[in-house]
């Protein structure tokens, strides 16, 4: 029976597979199911996972069709993708999923697990940095009869959490795992540090398994963030981050997780402590960088200060405070999970050996406030096509077009600009405009090989955004558009009249729907 | 951070074998046959000698006997026609089809060819106070006028002991290097034994062979002590990267004759004259039948350069340029529609064109040779890159340019020399690496050899290396001083995160060169506060603690010498330095 079930399940999930491969697969899956259900059925007393006997699971299927923007052909979108996942039903008719799942969505559909009933849904709130999103069904009655999940905020190391997945029948498939670590890590968007549960769990993580809820005592403890099938380690977005997100989502104007805008370094080295004027064995971290116009700078924090306490929590030499729940954990948790944008957080510091107190008013830093924005989802990229020459603004989203290994595969000079942006462009409040590629045309003869150049001036005017470029090209020099670049060849020129005259042909040849799109 | 991970280097050495690509394959073979020496990537020749011996010297014997063919080997040719030699043992023979060809059109090459065995000590950039691994390799060379032997620089680089053998003579003759030119991979060696050259014939240099004409390569590839000959045709004449330095590009001739390790330094002949020196090729998995020889213009330039007793190196304009093929750009610059001129993009401040040429200048002619918009000039009936004109000149020579500047024609003259900043981007040989070891912290100047030794993944280090010249980073950091390694000791136990950092200043003073770093540490201060480039924290050293640990660290890690500042000095007195 189990094997038959799994077979259906596989062929549904991966209908393109050849029958013989399905055979191979369902054997392994069968084993997996035996393990999973066996564990839950035999365990005495019943583990949290076995509480699945409730009538209406607080889970819905979420089917997403989306299209990402094509940064190499920024006037168009890539081929559509579809993802299938699970959503956790929360109170007030909301469904919680990861932002990853619904980023760049065109259409989101909810599906009742037991009946297969479907309805369209819309994304109410999305936080790409914390990787969370709230969906709401268009049919308000769609979730009727489902008892929503409460949040279990108190998971600690040693707890067992159940990963909830669904059988094709709508029955629960639960796998149990052990929380091995609670720590601060970077989420996929790589902005800031967030609390993360690490769970050792033998899950069969299939393609399109995006949002898997993790449950403790029938309450939501976390959402799957990433899973490594080799080490069988799962990272989960923990309940405190979910709670933070939900609380903030209540307000009309979602602001996002706060950041302070400084970098720090441990003070274990006695020479460094001595240099910073810190005598004795006290704790604290050394401030290595304070970003311009960010909360820490506005609050008066300086490079060379030693931060000894944040929000009245003492910080040790490694940068950890003692959390009542988790024990020692990095103090950045105090600034993300515990604090909200707009909160005033007291900092105790040592400056040249003198203790001081500072108040830092936390703010969320928008992606658009970076020189090279760390992400750009659900938004079309800006570009400007000028006679076959394509201009774009440098962003990490653009660099990620080189794939998972973008840090090595993407043009290294651009990766360097992105990585060291606050050092290279301390004034901020600008973009790096790049000549990203050249489409061969009459106007670009001899320029075909140019790519990944940074544009400094156009027609003599300094370029700090595509908008600057759009303005500057309107004022040709004696009929020519002169583009100056940081790298060789340093300058190229286009004939303004020829560019205009040949634009229709260019658009026709390369299928360019619009020659430019600005923010 | 510096670590053992591989990184993709910008330098294109990867795919070419010249001194490199056979290294990996050879490792094993070498270890099996001669366990005493560690493999040198450079000395691949010896490895192939070993293979040859193992695989059966008979095949080499065949190769030696087959006279150079007038035409490429035909697959359907009859079995080898051998005269005057006993047949080799049958079981080891792989029948090689050899066409019947006129006998030895190049004369008795045996009387000119020598087999060079070099024992080299390669520097160890990870422990620069050590002398490094001892390696041995074999290459070829040939006698030219004046009792001199011409070979490749990579055959004799870093050598501590050289011997030379010749056909039909059981003796090994000690030899010495007279001149070595690492930028064009040529060297002259000589043998002091009085009678050595008596029965040797010196070879004459020819010109550039015509495309498709047949050439023969002589040397000691893949097997042994007897000369081998291969033939092929001239496939292409073009500028190529010389992988020995891996930063220099000169004219090179691609030939289809098989060239393998052991051919290096051997003559490539046509009509009894030398038309090139075999020196590099692609490894078989990249491209087959692609080998390169150093053509006679490069050889002649080398021989002329050393005629005053010193090798003066290639000179360079120190500019980058772009082709001027876009009609709109030509009209913008006010140029005629005559397909002439290239655009100056970057002028290297430490080069001879600084303050003579400017970005935006158009170079119309070089020494009255018109420069086409694709950067070619016509030289002796052949089209070649205009830089070939500069290639043939020497340190102190001048070159004249017709320049189009601000829509006006002007003429400029540039007195040529070798801009130094390029040198860190190439391999260096015959030098001891520079370093300073202080408190267990190893500081070394960034260069290609350092990068290849540590293979750092650090983005900033790679940026400083790649853009050292083009972004003129050398103006601020003539030495890019990297904290490459830390020899662990209680005084530096917390300093591991600083590894890979580039030193910017010490106690508030900018550190531009390695000797300035050494001087800074020699000062009588309580603390040394070392600032690295970027946002990191300062690295703080307590002088008294370091001083008390010095002998301990030296003894524990067997450090013979705590610094080496001079062996590869950055030039301090040349004209370019004044501009910094």
PDB file of C-alpha atoms in Angstrom, chain A residues 120-327:
ATOM      1  CA  UNK A 120      -6.076  32.497  -5.879  1.00  0.00           C
ATOM      2  CA  UNK A 121      -4.063  34.333  -3.267  1.00  0.00           C
ATOM      3  CA  UNK A 122      -2.173  37.552  -3.090  1.00  0.00           C
ATOM      4  CA  UNK A 123       1.034  38.448  -1.330  1.00  0.00           C
ATOM      5  CA  UNK A 124       0.120  40.783   1.521  1.00  0.00           C
ATOM      6  CA  UNK A 125       3.505  41.380   3.072  1.00  0.00           C
ATOM      7  CA  UNK A 126       6.920  40.191   1.964  1.00  0.00           C
ATOM      8  CA  UNK A 127      10.325  40.564   3.628  1.00  0.00           C
ATOM      9  CA  UNK A 128      13.071  39.297   1.366  1.00  0.00           C
ATOM     10  CA  UNK A 129      15.788  39.762   3.988  1.00  0.00           C
ATOM     11  CA  UNK A 130      14.041  37.667   6.638  1.00  0.00           C
ATOM     12  CA  UNK A 131      12.751  35.398   3.870  1.00  0.00           C
ATOM     13  CA  UNK A 132       9.115  35.521   4.998  1.00  0.00           C
ATOM     14  CA  UNK A 133       5.863  36.363   3.267  1.00  0.00           C
ATOM     15  CA  UNK A 134       2.188  36.419   4.192  1.00  0.00           C
ATOM     16  CA  UNK A 135      -0.457  35.319   1.705  1.00  0.00           C
ATOM     17  CA  UNK A 136      -4.165  35.979   1.809  1.00  0.00           C
ATOM     18  CA  UNK A 137      -6.722  33.970  -0.185  1.00  0.00           C
ATOM     19  CA  UNK A 138      -9.024  36.036  -2.376  1.00  0.00           C
ATOM     20  CA  UNK A 139     -11.869  33.842  -1.186  1.00  0.00           C
ATOM     21  CA  UNK A 140     -12.072  34.842   2.451  1.00  0.00           C
ATOM     22  CA  UNK A 141     -13.953  31.670   3.418  1.00  0.00           C
ATOM     23  CA  UNK A 142     -11.315  29.454   1.853  1.00  0.00           C
ATOM     24  CA  UNK A 143      -9.556  28.660   5.109  1.00  0.00           C
ATOM     25  CA  UNK A 144     -12.733  28.081   7.090  1.00  0.00           C
ATOM     26  CA  UNK A 145     -12.604  25.017   9.257  1.00  0.00           C
ATOM     27  CA  UNK A 146      -8.860  25.107   9.673  1.00  0.00           C
ATOM     28  CA  UNK A 147      -7.595  25.714  13.162  1.00  0.00           C
ATOM     29  CA  UNK A 148      -4.712  28.119  12.680  1.00  0.00           C
ATOM     30  CA  UNK A 149      -1.254  27.388  14.062  1.00  0.00           C
ATOM     31  CA  UNK A 150      -0.024  29.263  17.060  1.00  0.00           C
ATOM     32  CA  UNK A 151       3.628  30.183  17.320  1.00  0.00           C
ATOM     33  CA  UNK A 152       5.923  28.253  19.681  1.00  0.00           C
ATOM     34  CA  UNK A 153       8.504  30.883  20.599  1.00  0.00           C
ATOM     35  CA  UNK A 154      10.596  28.884  23.046  1.00  0.00           C
ATOM     36  CA  UNK A 155      12.503  26.304  21.016  1.00  0.00           C
ATOM     37  CA  UNK A 156      15.958  25.629  22.437  1.00  0.00           C
ATOM     38  CA  UNK A 157      18.831  23.315  21.679  1.00  0.00           C
ATOM     39  CA  UNK A 158      17.820  19.724  22.387  1.00  0.00           C
ATOM     40  CA  UNK A 159      14.159  20.162  21.417  1.00  0.00           C
ATOM     41  CA  UNK A 160      12.649  17.872  18.820  1.00  0.00           C
ATOM     42  CA  UNK A 161      10.752  19.518  15.979  1.00  0.00           C
ATOM     43  CA  UNK A 162       8.611  17.825  13.350  1.00  0.00           C
ATOM     44  CA  UNK A 163       8.838  18.806   9.716  1.00  0.00           C
ATOM     45  CA  UNK A 164       5.367  18.693   8.228  1.00  0.00           C
ATOM     46  CA  UNK A 165       4.860  17.617   4.675  1.00  0.00           C
ATOM     47  CA  UNK A 166       1.749  16.354   2.947  1.00  0.00           C
ATOM     48  CA  UNK A 167       0.852  13.068   1.329  1.00  0.00           C
ATOM     49  CA  UNK A 168      -0.999  13.310  -1.988  1.00  0.00           C
ATOM     50  CA  UNK A 169      -4.120  12.300  -0.104  1.00  0.00           C
ATOM     51  CA  UNK A 170      -3.766  15.284   2.134  1.00  0.00           C
ATOM     52  CA  UNK A 171      -2.564  13.146   5.030  1.00  0.00           C
ATOM     53  CA  UNK A 172       0.330  14.346   7.082  1.00  0.00           C
ATOM     54  CA  UNK A 173       3.864  13.169   6.529  1.00  0.00           C
ATOM     55  CA  UNK A 174       5.959  14.142   9.504  1.00  0.00           C
ATOM     56  CA  UNK A 175       9.662  13.752  10.119  1.00  0.00           C
ATOM     57  CA  UNK A 176      11.259  14.491  13.416  1.00  0.00           C
ATOM     58  CA  UNK A 177      14.580  16.151  14.008  1.00  0.00           C
ATOM     59  CA  UNK A 178      16.728  17.453  16.816  1.00  0.00           C
ATOM     60  CA  UNK A 179      17.635  21.103  17.264  1.00  0.00           C
ATOM     61  CA  UNK A 180      21.420  21.031  17.515  1.00  0.00           C
ATOM     62  CA  UNK A 181      22.321  24.725  17.459  1.00  0.00           C
ATOM     63  CA  UNK A 182      20.699  28.107  17.709  1.00  0.00           C
ATOM     64  CA  UNK A 183      22.943  30.694  16.133  1.00  0.00           C
ATOM     65  CA  UNK A 184      23.146  33.811  14.009  1.00  0.00           C
ATOM     66  CA  UNK A 185      23.610  33.157  10.285  1.00  0.00           C
ATOM     67  CA  UNK A 186      23.143  34.933   6.999  1.00  0.00           C
ATOM     68  CA  UNK A 187      19.935  34.242   5.142  1.00  0.00           C
ATOM     69  CA  UNK A 188      20.022  33.732   1.371  1.00  0.00           C
ATOM     70  CA  UNK A 189      19.722  37.453   0.606  1.00  0.00           C
ATOM     71  CA  UNK A 190      22.873  38.038   2.696  1.00  0.00           C
ATOM     72  CA  UNK A 191      21.732  41.174   4.429  1.00  0.00           C
ATOM     73  CA  UNK A 192      22.462  41.137   8.133  1.00  0.00           C
ATOM     74  CA  UNK A 193      22.573  38.250  10.552  1.00  0.00           C
ATOM     75  CA  UNK A 194      19.435  36.465  11.689  1.00  0.00           C
ATOM     76  CA  UNK A 195      18.669  33.922  14.354  1.00  0.00           C
ATOM     77  CA  UNK A 196      18.593  30.399  12.896  1.00  0.00           C
ATOM     78  CA  UNK A 197      17.776  26.956  14.234  1.00  0.00           C
ATOM     79  CA  UNK A 198      19.960  24.179  12.955  1.00  0.00           C
ATOM     80  CA  UNK A 199      18.205  20.833  13.021  1.00  0.00           C
ATOM     81  CA  UNK A 200      19.588  17.393  12.368  1.00  0.00           C
ATOM     82  CA  UNK A 201      16.828  15.687  10.427  1.00  0.00           C
ATOM     83  CA  UNK A 202      16.757  12.895   7.792  1.00  0.00           C
ATOM     84  CA  UNK A 203      14.374  14.642   5.433  1.00  0.00           C
ATOM     85  CA  UNK A 204      13.816  13.718   1.860  1.00  0.00           C
ATOM     86  CA  UNK A 205      14.054  17.176   0.429  1.00  0.00           C
ATOM     87  CA  UNK A 206      12.533  17.134  -3.010  1.00  0.00           C
ATOM     88  CA  UNK A 207      12.591  19.734  -5.708  1.00  0.00           C
ATOM     89  CA  UNK A 208       9.951  22.375  -5.253  1.00  0.00           C
ATOM     90  CA  UNK A 209       9.742  21.657  -1.530  1.00  0.00           C
ATOM     91  CA  UNK A 210      10.028  25.227  -0.530  1.00  0.00           C
ATOM     92  CA  UNK A 211       8.221  26.059   2.600  1.00  0.00           C
ATOM     93  CA  UNK A 212       8.203  23.232   5.102  1.00  0.00           C
ATOM     94  CA  UNK A 213       6.805  24.181   8.524  1.00  0.00           C
ATOM     95  CA  UNK A 214       8.545  22.899  11.621  1.00  0.00           C
ATOM     96  CA  UNK A 215       6.223  22.169  14.455  1.00  0.00           C
ATOM     97  CA  UNK A 216       6.575  21.728  18.185  1.00  0.00           C
ATOM     98  CA  UNK A 217       3.580  20.643  20.267  1.00  0.00           C
ATOM     99  CA  UNK A 218       1.276  21.507  17.396  1.00  0.00           C
ATOM    100  CA  UNK A 219       2.629  25.026  17.275  1.00  0.00           C
ATOM    101  CA  UNK A 220       4.720  26.591  14.558  1.00  0.00           C
ATOM    102  CA  UNK A 221       8.378  26.682  15.624  1.00  0.00           C
ATOM    103  CA  UNK A 222       9.996  27.582  12.320  1.00  0.00           C
ATOM    104  CA  UNK A 223      10.064  27.420   8.534  1.00  0.00           C
ATOM    105  CA  UNK A 224      12.596  25.598   6.426  1.00  0.00           C
ATOM    106  CA  UNK A 225      15.309  27.952   5.201  1.00  0.00           C
ATOM    107  CA  UNK A 226      17.733  25.469   3.594  1.00  0.00           C
ATOM    108  CA  UNK A 227      18.517  21.800   3.783  1.00  0.00           C
ATOM    109  CA  UNK A 228      21.715  19.951   3.054  1.00  0.00           C
ATOM    110  CA  UNK A 229      20.820  16.373   2.197  1.00  0.00           C
ATOM    111  CA  UNK A 230      24.374  15.116   2.590  1.00  0.00           C
ATOM    112  CA  UNK A 231      24.827  16.239   6.159  1.00  0.00           C
ATOM    113  CA  UNK A 232      21.065  16.022   6.803  1.00  0.00           C
ATOM    114  CA  UNK A 233      21.182  19.408   8.425  1.00  0.00           C
ATOM    115  CA  UNK A 234      18.290  21.787   8.100  1.00  0.00           C
ATOM    116  CA  UNK A 235      18.403  25.495   8.857  1.00  0.00           C
ATOM    117  CA  UNK A 236      15.104  27.001   9.893  1.00  0.00           C
ATOM    118  CA  UNK A 237      13.773  30.518  10.176  1.00  0.00           C
ATOM    119  CA  UNK A 238      12.937  30.491  13.885  1.00  0.00           C
ATOM    120  CA  UNK A 239       9.760  31.516  15.640  1.00  0.00           C
ATOM    121  CA  UNK A 240      11.233  34.745  17.093  1.00  0.00           C
ATOM    122  CA  UNK A 241      11.926  36.028  13.576  1.00  0.00           C
ATOM    123  CA  UNK A 242       8.457  34.937  12.450  1.00  0.00           C
ATOM    124  CA  UNK A 243       6.894  36.694  15.437  1.00  0.00           C
ATOM    125  CA  UNK A 244       8.859  39.835  14.681  1.00  0.00           C
ATOM    126  CA  UNK A 245       7.705  39.724  11.092  1.00  0.00           C
ATOM    127  CA  UNK A 246       4.067  39.118  12.030  1.00  0.00           C
ATOM    128  CA  UNK A 247       4.062  41.881  14.576  1.00  0.00           C
ATOM    129  CA  UNK A 248       5.474  44.344  12.149  1.00  0.00           C
ATOM    130  CA  UNK A 249       3.115  43.104   9.437  1.00  0.00           C
ATOM    131  CA  UNK A 250       0.207  44.256  11.618  1.00  0.00           C
ATOM    132  CA  UNK A 251       1.198  47.836  11.056  1.00  0.00           C
ATOM    133  CA  UNK A 252       0.023  49.481   7.880  1.00  0.00           C
ATOM    134  CA  UNK A 253       3.485  50.364   6.737  1.00  0.00           C
ATOM    135  CA  UNK A 254       5.861  47.413   6.865  1.00  0.00           C
ATOM    136  CA  UNK A 255       9.379  48.690   7.532  1.00  0.00           C
ATOM    137  CA  UNK A 256      11.488  45.547   7.789  1.00  0.00           C
ATOM    138  CA  UNK A 257      14.141  44.391  10.188  1.00  0.00           C
ATOM    139  CA  UNK A 258      16.342  47.111  11.598  1.00  0.00           C
ATOM    140  CA  UNK A 259      20.063  47.465  11.206  1.00  0.00           C
ATOM    141  CA  UNK A 260      22.581  49.617  13.004  1.00  0.00           C
ATOM    142  CA  UNK A 261      25.213  50.005  10.279  1.00  0.00           C
ATOM    143  CA  UNK A 262      28.538  49.179  11.851  1.00  0.00           C
ATOM    144  CA  UNK A 263      31.074  46.362  11.694  1.00  0.00           C
ATOM    145  CA  UNK A 264      32.912  44.894  14.621  1.00  0.00           C
ATOM    146  CA  UNK A 265      35.738  42.590  15.572  1.00  0.00           C
ATOM    147  CA  UNK A 266      36.325  40.465  18.667  1.00  0.00           C
ATOM    148  CA  UNK A 267      38.604  41.863  21.359  1.00  0.00           C
ATOM    149  CA  UNK A 268      40.265  38.662  22.477  1.00  0.00           C
ATOM    150  CA  UNK A 269      43.629  40.077  21.434  1.00  0.00           C
ATOM    151  CA  UNK A 270      45.039  41.823  24.531  1.00  0.00           C
ATOM    152  CA  UNK A 271      47.165  44.115  22.329  1.00  0.00           C
ATOM    153  CA  UNK A 272      44.095  45.356  20.502  1.00  0.00           C
ATOM    154  CA  UNK A 273      42.252  45.839  23.794  1.00  0.00           C
ATOM    155  CA  UNK A 274      45.166  47.735  25.185  1.00  0.00           C
ATOM    156  CA  UNK A 275      45.345  49.878  22.047  1.00  0.00           C
ATOM    157  CA  UNK A 276      41.654  50.713  22.340  1.00  0.00           C
ATOM    158  CA  UNK A 277      42.179  51.809  25.934  1.00  0.00           C
ATOM    159  CA  UNK A 278      40.406  48.852  27.438  1.00  0.00           C
ATOM    160  CA  UNK A 279      42.234  47.676  30.504  1.00  0.00           C
ATOM    161  CA  UNK A 280      41.495  44.476  32.338  1.00  0.00           C
ATOM    162  CA  UNK A 281      39.430  41.534  31.280  1.00  0.00           C
ATOM    163  CA  UNK A 282      36.190  43.241  30.333  1.00  0.00           C
ATOM    164  CA  UNK A 283      34.166  42.292  27.313  1.00  0.00           C
ATOM    165  CA  UNK A 284      33.082  44.180  24.244  1.00  0.00           C
ATOM    166  CA  UNK A 285      33.703  44.285  20.516  1.00  0.00           C
ATOM    167  CA  UNK A 286      35.955  46.662  18.597  1.00  0.00           C
ATOM    168  CA  UNK A 287      34.147  48.868  16.066  1.00  0.00           C
ATOM    169  CA  UNK A 288      35.980  48.605  12.744  1.00  0.00           C
ATOM    170  CA  UNK A 289      33.641  50.542  10.490  1.00  0.00           C
ATOM    171  CA  UNK A 290      30.646  52.829  10.861  1.00  0.00           C
ATOM    172  CA  UNK A 291      28.615  53.283   7.711  1.00  0.00           C
ATOM    173  CA  UNK A 292      27.811  56.859   6.748  1.00  0.00           C
ATOM    174  CA  UNK A 293      24.281  58.077   7.491  1.00  0.00           C
ATOM    175  CA  UNK A 294      23.352  54.874   9.244  1.00  0.00           C
ATOM    176  CA  UNK A 295      21.867  54.653  12.762  1.00  0.00           C
ATOM    177  CA  UNK A 296      25.156  53.857  14.511  1.00  0.00           C
ATOM    178  CA  UNK A 297      26.834  56.915  13.032  1.00  0.00           C
ATOM    179  CA  UNK A 298      23.844  59.110  13.790  1.00  0.00           C
ATOM    180  CA  UNK A 299      23.968  57.784  17.353  1.00  0.00           C
ATOM    181  CA  UNK A 300      27.603  58.848  17.640  1.00  0.00           C
ATOM    182  CA  UNK A 301      29.408  55.514  17.366  1.00  0.00           C
ATOM    183  CA  UNK A 302      32.972  55.817  16.089  1.00  0.00           C
ATOM    184  CA  UNK A 303      35.587  53.513  14.646  1.00  0.00           C
ATOM    185  CA  UNK A 304      37.810  52.344  17.507  1.00  0.00           C
ATOM    186  CA  UNK A 305      35.048  52.342  20.127  1.00  0.00           C
ATOM    187  CA  UNK A 306      34.532  49.190  22.135  1.00  0.00           C
ATOM    188  CA  UNK A 307      30.874  48.283  22.468  1.00  0.00           C
ATOM    189  CA  UNK A 308      30.463  46.659  25.873  1.00  0.00           C
ATOM    190  CA  UNK A 309      26.690  46.405  26.143  1.00  0.00           C
ATOM    191  CA  UNK A 310      23.693  46.636  23.825  1.00  0.00           C
ATOM    192  CA  UNK A 311      20.171  47.079  25.209  1.00  0.00           C
ATOM    193  CA  UNK A 312      21.612  46.538  28.676  1.00  0.00           C
ATOM    194  CA  UNK A 313      23.027  43.145  27.782  1.00  0.00           C
ATOM    195  CA  UNK A 314      26.737  42.778  28.500  1.00  0.00           C
ATOM    196  CA  UNK A 315      28.757  41.650  25.474  1.00  0.00           C
ATOM    197  CA  UNK A 316      31.758  39.365  25.853  1.00  0.00           C
ATOM    198  CA  UNK A 317      35.015  39.595  23.923  1.00  0.00           C
ATOM    199  CA  UNK A 318      33.616  37.462  21.121  1.00  0.00           C
ATOM    200  CA  UNK A 319      30.513  39.579  20.698  1.00  0.00           C
ATOM    201  CA  UNK A 320      28.102  37.269  22.512  1.00  0.00           C
ATOM    202  CA  UNK A 321      25.569  38.151  25.167  1.00  0.00           C
ATOM    203  CA  UNK A 322      23.777  35.736  27.470  1.00  0.00           C
ATOM    204  CA  UNK A 323      20.287  35.181  26.164  1.00  0.00           C
ATOM    205  CA  UNK A 324      17.791  33.881  28.755  1.00  0.00           C
ATOM    206  CA  UNK A 325      16.644  31.223  26.296  1.00  0.00           C
ATOM    207  CA  UNK A 326      19.717  30.301  24.273  1.00  0.00           C
ATOM    208  CA  UNK A 327      22.631  31.173  26.485  1.00  0.00           C
TER     209      UNK A 327
END
